[in-house]
PDB file of C-alpha atoms in Angstrom:
ATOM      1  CA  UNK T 675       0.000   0.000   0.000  1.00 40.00           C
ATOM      2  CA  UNK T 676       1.378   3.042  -1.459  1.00 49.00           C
ATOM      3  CA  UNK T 677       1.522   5.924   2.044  1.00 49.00           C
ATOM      4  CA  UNK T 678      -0.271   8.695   1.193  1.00 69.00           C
ATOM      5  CA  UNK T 679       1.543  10.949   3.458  1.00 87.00           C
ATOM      6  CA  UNK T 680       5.102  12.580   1.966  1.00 96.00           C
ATOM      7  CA  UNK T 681       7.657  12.765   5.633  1.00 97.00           C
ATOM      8  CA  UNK T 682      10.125  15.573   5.072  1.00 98.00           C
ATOM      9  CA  UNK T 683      12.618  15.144   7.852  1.00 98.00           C
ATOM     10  CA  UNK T 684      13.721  18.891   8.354  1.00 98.00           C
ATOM     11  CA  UNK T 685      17.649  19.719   9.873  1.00 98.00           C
ATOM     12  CA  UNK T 686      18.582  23.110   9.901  1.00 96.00           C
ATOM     13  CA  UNK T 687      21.395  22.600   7.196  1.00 96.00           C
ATOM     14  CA  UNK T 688      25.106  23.590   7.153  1.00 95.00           C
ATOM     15  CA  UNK T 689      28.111  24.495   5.003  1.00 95.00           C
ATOM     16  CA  UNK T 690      29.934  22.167   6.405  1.00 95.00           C
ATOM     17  CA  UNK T 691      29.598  18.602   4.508  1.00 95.00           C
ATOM     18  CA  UNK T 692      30.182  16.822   7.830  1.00 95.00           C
ATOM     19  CA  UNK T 693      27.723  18.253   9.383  1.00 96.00           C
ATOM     20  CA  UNK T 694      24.876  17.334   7.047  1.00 97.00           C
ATOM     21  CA  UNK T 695      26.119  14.001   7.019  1.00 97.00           C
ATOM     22  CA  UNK T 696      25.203  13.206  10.048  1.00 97.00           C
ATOM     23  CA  UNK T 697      22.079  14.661  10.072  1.00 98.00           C
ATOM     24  CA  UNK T 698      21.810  11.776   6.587  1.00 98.00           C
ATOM     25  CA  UNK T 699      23.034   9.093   9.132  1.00 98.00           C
ATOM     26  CA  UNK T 700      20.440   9.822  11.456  1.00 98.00           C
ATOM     27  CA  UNK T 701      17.788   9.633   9.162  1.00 98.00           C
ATOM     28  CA  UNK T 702      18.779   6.238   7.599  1.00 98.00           C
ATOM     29  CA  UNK T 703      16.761   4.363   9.777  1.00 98.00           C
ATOM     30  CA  UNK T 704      13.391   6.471   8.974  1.00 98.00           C
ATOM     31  CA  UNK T 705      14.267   6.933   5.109  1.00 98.00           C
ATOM     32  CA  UNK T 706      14.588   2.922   5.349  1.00 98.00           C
ATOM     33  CA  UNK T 707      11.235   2.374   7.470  1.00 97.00           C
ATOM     34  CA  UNK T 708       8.989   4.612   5.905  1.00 94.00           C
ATOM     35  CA  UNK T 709       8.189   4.963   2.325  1.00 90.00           C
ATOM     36  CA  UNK T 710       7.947   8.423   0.702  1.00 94.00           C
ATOM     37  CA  UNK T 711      10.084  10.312   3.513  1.00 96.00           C
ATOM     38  CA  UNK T 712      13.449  12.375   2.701  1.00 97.00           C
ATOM     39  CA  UNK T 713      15.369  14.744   4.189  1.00 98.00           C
ATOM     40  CA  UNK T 714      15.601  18.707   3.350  1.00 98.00           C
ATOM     41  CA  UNK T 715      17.096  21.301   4.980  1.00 98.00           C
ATOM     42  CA  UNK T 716      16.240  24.941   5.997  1.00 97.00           C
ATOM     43  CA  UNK T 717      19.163  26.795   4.551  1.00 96.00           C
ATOM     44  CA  UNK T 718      22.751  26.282   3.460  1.00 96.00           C
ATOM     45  CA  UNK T 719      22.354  22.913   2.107  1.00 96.00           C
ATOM     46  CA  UNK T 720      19.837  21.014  -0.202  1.00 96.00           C
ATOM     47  CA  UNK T 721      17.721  19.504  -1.069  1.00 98.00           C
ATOM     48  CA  UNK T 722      15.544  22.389   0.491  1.00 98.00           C
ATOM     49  CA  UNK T 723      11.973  21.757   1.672  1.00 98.00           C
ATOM     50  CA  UNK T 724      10.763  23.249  -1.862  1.00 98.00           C
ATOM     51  CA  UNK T 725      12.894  20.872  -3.891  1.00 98.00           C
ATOM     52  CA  UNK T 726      11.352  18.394  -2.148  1.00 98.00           C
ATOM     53  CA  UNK T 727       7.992  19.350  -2.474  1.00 97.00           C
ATOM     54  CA  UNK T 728       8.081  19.851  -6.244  1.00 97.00           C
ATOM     55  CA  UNK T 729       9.446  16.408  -7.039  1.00 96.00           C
ATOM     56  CA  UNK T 730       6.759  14.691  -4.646  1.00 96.00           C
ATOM     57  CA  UNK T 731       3.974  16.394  -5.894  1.00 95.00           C
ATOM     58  CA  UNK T 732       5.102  16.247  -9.620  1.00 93.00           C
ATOM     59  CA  UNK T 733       4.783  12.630  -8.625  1.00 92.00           C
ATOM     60  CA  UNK T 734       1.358  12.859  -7.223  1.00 92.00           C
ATOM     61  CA  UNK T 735       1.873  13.436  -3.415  1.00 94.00           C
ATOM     62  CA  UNK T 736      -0.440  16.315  -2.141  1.00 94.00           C
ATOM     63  CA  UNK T 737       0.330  16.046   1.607  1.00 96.00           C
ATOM     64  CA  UNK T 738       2.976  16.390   3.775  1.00 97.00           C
ATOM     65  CA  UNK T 739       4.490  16.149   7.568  1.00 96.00           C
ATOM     66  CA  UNK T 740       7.375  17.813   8.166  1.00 98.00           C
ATOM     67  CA  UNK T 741       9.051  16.428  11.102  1.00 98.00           C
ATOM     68  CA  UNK T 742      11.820  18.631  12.378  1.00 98.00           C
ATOM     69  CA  UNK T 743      15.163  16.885  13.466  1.00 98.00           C
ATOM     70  CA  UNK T 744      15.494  19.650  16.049  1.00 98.00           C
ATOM     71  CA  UNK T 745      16.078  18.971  19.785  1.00 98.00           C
ATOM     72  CA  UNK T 746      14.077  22.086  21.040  1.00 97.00           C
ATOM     73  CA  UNK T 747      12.270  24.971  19.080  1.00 95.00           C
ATOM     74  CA  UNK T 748      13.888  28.009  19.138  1.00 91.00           C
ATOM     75  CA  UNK T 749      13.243  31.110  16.724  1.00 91.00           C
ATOM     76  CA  UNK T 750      13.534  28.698  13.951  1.00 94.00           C
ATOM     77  CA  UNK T 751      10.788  26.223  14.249  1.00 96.00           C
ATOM     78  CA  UNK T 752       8.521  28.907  15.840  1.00 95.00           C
ATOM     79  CA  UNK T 753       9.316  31.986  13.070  1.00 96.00           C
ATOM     80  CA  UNK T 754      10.662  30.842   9.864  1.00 97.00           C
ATOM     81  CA  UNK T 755       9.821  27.340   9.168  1.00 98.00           C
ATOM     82  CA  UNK T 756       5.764  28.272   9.406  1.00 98.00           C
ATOM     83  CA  UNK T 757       6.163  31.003   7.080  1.00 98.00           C
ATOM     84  CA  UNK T 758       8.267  29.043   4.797  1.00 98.00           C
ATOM     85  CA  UNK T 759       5.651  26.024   5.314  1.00 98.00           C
ATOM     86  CA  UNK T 760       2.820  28.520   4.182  1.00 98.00           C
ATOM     87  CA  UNK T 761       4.793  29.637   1.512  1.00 98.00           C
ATOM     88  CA  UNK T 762       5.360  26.283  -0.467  1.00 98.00           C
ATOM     89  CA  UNK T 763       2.458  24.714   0.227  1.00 98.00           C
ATOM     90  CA  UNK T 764       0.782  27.891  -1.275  1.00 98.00           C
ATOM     91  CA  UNK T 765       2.693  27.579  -4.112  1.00 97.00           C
ATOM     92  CA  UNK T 766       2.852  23.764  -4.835  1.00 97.00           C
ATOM     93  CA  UNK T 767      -1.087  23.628  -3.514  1.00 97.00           C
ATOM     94  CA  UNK T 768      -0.176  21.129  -1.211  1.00 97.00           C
ATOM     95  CA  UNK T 769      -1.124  20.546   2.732  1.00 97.00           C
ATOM     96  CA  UNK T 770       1.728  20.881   5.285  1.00 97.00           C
ATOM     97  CA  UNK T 771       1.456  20.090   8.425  1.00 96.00           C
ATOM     98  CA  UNK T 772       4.476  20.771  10.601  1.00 97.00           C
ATOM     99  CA  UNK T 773       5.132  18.138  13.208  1.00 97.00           C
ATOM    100  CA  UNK T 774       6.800  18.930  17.148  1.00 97.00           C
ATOM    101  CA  UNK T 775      10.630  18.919  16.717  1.00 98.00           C
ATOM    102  CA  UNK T 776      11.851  15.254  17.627  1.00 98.00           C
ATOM    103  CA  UNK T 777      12.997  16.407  21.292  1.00 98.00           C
ATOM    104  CA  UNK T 778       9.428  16.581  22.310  1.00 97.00           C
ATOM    105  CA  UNK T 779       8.670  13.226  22.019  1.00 97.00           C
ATOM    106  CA  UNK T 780       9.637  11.095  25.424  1.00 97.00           C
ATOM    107  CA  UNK T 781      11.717   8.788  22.646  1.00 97.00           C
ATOM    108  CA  UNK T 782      14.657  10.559  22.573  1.00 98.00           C
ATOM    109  CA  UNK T 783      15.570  11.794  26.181  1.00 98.00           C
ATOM    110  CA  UNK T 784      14.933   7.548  26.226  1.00 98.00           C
ATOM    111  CA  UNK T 785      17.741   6.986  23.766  1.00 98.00           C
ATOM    112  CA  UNK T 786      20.045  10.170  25.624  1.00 98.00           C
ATOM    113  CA  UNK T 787      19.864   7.998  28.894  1.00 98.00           C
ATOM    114  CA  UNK T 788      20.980   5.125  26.572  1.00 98.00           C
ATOM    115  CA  UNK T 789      23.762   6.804  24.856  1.00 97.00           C
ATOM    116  CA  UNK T 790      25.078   8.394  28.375  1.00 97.00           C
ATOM    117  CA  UNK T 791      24.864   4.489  29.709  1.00 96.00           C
ATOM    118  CA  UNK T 792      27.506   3.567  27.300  1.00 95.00           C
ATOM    119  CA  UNK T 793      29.413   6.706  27.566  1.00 92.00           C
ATOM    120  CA  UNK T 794      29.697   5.764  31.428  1.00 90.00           C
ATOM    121  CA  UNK T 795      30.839   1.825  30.709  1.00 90.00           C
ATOM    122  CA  UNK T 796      33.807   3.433  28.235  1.00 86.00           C
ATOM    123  CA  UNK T 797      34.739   5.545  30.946  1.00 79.00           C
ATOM    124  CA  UNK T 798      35.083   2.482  33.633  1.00 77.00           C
ATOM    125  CA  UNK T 799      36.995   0.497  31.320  1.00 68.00           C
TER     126      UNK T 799
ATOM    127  CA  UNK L 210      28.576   2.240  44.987  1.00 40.00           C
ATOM    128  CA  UNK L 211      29.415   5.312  44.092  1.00 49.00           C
ATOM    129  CA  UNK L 212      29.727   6.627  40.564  1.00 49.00           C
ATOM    130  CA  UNK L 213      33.379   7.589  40.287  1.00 69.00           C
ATOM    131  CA  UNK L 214      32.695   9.612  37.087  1.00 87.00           C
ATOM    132  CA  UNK L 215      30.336  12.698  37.160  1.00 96.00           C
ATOM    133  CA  UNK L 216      28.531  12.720  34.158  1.00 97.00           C
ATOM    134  CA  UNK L 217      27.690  16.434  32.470  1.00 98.00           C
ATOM    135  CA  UNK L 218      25.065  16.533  29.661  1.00 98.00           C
ATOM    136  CA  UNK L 219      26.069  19.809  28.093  1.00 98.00           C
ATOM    137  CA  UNK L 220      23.216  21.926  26.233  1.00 98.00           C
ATOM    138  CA  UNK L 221      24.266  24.915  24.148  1.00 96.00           C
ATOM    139  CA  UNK L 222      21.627  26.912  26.135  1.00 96.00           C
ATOM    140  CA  UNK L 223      19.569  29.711  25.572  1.00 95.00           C
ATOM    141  CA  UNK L 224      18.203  33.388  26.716  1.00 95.00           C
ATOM    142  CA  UNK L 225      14.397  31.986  26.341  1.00 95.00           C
ATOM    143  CA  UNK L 226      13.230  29.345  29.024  1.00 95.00           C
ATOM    144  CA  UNK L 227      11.012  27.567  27.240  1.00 95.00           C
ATOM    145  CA  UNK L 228      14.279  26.355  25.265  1.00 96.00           C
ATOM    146  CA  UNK L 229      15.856  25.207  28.217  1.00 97.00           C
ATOM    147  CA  UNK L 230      13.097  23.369  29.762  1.00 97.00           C
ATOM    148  CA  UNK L 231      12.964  21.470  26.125  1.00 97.00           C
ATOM    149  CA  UNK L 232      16.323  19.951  27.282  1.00 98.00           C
ATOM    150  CA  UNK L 233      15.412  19.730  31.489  1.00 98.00           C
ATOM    151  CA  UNK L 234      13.175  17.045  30.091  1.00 98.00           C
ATOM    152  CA  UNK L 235      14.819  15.061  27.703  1.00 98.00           C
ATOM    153  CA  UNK L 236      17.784  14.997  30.355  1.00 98.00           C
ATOM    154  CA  UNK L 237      15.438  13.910  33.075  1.00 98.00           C
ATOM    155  CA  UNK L 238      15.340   9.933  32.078  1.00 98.00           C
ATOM    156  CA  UNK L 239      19.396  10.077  32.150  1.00 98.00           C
ATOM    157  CA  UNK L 240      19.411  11.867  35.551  1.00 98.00           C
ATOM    158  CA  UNK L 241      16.894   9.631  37.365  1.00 98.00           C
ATOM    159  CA  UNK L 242      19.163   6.322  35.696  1.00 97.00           C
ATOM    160  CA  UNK L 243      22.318   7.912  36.941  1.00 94.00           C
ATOM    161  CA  UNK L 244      23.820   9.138  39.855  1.00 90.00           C
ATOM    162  CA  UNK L 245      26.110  12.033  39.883  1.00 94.00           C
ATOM    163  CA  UNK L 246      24.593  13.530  36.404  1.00 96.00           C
ATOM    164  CA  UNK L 247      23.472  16.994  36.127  1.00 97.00           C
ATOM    165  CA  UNK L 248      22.777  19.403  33.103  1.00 98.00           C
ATOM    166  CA  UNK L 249      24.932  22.520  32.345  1.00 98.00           C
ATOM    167  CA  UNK L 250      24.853  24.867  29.652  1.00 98.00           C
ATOM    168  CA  UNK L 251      27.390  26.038  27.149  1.00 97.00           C
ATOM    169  CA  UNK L 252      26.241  29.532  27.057  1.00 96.00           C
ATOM    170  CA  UNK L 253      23.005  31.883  27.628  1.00 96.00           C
ATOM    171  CA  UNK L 254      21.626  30.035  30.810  1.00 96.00           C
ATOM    172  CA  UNK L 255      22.793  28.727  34.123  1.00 96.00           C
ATOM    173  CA  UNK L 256      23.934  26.502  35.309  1.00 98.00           C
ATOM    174  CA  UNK L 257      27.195  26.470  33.299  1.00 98.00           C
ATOM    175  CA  UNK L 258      29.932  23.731  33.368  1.00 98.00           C
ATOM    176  CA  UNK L 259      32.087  25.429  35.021  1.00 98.00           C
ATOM    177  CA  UNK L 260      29.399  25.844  38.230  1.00 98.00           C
ATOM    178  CA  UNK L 261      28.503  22.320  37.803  1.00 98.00           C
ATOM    179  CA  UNK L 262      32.608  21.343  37.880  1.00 97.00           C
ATOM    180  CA  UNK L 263      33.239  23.469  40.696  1.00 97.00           C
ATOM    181  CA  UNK L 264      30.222  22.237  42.751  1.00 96.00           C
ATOM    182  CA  UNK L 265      31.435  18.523  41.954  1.00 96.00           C
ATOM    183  CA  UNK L 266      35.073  19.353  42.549  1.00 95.00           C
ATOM    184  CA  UNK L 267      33.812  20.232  46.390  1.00 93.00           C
ATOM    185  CA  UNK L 268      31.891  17.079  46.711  1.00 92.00           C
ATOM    186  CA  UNK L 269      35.043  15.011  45.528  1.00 92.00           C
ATOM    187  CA  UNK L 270      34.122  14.463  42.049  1.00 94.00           C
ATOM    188  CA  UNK L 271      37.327  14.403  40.039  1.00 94.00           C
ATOM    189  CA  UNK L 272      36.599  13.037  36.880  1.00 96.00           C
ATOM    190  CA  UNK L 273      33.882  14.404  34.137  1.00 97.00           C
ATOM    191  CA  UNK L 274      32.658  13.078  31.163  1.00 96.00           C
ATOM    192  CA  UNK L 275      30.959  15.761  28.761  1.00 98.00           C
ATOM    193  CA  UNK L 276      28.326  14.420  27.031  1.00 98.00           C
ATOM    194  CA  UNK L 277      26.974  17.033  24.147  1.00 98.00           C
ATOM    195  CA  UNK L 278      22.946  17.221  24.058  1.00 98.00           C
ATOM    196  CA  UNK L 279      23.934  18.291  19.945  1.00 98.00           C
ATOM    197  CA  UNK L 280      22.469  16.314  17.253  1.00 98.00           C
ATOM    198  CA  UNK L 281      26.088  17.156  15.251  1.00 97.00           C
ATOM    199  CA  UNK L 282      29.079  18.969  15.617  1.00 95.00           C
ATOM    200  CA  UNK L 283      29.539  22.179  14.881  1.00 91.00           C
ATOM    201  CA  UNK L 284      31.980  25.216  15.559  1.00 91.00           C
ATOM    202  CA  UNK L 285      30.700  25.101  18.565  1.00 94.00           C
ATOM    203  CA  UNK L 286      31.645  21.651  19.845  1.00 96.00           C
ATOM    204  CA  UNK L 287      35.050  21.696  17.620  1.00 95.00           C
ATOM    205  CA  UNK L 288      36.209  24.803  18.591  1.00 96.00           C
ATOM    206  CA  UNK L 289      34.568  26.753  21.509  1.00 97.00           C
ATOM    207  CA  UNK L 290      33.642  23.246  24.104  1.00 98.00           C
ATOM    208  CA  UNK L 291      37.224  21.653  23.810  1.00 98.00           C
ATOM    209  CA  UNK L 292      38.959  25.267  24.673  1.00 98.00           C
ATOM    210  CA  UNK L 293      36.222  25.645  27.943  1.00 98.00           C
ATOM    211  CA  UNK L 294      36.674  22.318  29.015  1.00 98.00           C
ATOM    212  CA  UNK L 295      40.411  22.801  28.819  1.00 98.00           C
ATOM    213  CA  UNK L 296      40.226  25.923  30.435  1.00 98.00           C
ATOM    214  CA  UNK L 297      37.999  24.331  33.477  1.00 98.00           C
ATOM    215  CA  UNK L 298      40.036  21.274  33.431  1.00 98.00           C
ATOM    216  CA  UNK L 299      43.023  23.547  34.382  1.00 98.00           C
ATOM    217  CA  UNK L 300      41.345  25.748  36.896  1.00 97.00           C
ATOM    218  CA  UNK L 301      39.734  23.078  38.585  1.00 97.00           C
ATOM    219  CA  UNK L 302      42.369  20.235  38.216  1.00 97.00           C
ATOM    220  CA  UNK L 303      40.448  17.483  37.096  1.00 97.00           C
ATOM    221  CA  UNK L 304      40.141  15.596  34.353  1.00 97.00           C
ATOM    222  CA  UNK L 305      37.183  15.910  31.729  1.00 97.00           C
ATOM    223  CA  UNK L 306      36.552  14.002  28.800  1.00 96.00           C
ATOM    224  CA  UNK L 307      34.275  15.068  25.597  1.00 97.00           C
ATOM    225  CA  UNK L 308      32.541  12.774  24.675  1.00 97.00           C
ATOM    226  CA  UNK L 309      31.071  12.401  20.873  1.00 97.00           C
ATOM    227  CA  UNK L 310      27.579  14.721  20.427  1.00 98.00           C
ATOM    228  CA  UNK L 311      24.594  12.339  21.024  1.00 98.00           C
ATOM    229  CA  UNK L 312      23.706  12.756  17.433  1.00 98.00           C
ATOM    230  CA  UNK L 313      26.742  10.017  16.528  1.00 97.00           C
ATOM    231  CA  UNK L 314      25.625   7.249  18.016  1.00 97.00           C
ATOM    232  CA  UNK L 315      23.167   4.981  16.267  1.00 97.00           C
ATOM    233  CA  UNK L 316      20.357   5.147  18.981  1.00 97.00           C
ATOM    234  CA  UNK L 317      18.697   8.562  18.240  1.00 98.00           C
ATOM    235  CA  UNK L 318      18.779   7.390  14.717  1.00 98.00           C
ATOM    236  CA  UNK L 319      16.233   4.696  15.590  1.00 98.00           C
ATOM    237  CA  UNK L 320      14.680   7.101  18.110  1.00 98.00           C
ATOM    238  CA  UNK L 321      13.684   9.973  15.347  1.00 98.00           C
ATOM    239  CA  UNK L 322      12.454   6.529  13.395  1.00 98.00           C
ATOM    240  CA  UNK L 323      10.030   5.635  16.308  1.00 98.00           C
ATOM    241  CA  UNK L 324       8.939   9.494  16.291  1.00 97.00           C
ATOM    242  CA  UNK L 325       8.381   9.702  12.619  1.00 97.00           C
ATOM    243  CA  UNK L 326       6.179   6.611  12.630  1.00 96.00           C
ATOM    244  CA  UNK L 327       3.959   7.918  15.442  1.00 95.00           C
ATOM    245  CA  UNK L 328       3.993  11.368  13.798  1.00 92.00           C
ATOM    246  CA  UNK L 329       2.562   9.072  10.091  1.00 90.00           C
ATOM    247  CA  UNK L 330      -0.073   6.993  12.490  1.00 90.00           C
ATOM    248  CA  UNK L 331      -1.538  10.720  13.710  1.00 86.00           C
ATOM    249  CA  UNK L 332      -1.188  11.820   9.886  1.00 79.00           C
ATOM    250  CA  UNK L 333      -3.484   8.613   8.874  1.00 77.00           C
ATOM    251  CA  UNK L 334      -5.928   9.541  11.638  1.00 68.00           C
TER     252      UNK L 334
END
């Protein structure tokens, strides 16, 4: 069954290659898992949110969820990404809906207690 | 038995609370799983590391691991963290040790997967 939604995993982008990298590494698991999901980035790096929307609805895909890989929301998820979220959906006549960033969900400060775990066993060997 | 290490979950921090309470939570699992953990920010709120080292320091704490609450590395925890924590490290004699941003390790990749897919079973809804 084809998903009807399009996930747009959303990191703030960077100049720096590394950087974006690992935001790509992180999403692996997602882009794997869920059909019809991709990355984009805010600024400084593409694919950009746009981009993406373009190409999904040129192949049919009218909405989206844009899930931001953002720990908290600062002026960024509260200013700019709505107003760049009304702008392209405007545009491309699609519907957007803009998710909590990641760090809201009880998931991750799950997986930080995880991580620190096995920070503190390399640190007793 | 006593945790010999203290464990520091660095945030960058921010002038707006709401920010900061973003990352109280998600630290909150990690400091109810382990003793002698405490949050600290890298700039714009309190406490800082260096409070949180010197506080430790007086309890007998003498060895730090720095965990960064960063998805990925930036100037920020190439440039600016390593020169504080040797600065701190100095003034404090003890030892500290940086350890990689929670973004690298393969856990919050599966995390933000686990979001994403409860973020597509609200889209269906």
């Amino acid at each position: 069954m084809t998903n009807p939604h399009h996930i747009i995993l959303l990191a703030h982008g960077s100049s720096d290659r590394r950087w974006c990298q690992t935001f790509e590494k992180l999403a692996e698991p997602t882009l794997h898992a869920i059909e019809n999901s991709t990355i984009a980035y805010m600024e400084l790096a593409e694919p950009s949110m746009d981009t993406i929307v373009a190409q999904a609805k040129a192949q049919g895909a009218e909405q989206f969820t844009v899930v931001p890989l953002f720990l908290a929301a600062g002026r960024h998820l509260r200013k700019d990404v709505p107003a760049m979220i009304d702008a392209i959906s405007e545009e491309h006549n699609v519907t957007m809906r803009l998710a909590d960033p990641i760090g809201y969900n009880p998931q991750l400060g799950l997986a930080i207690r995880d991580v620190v775990q096995e920070e503190l066993a390399k640190a007793a060997v």
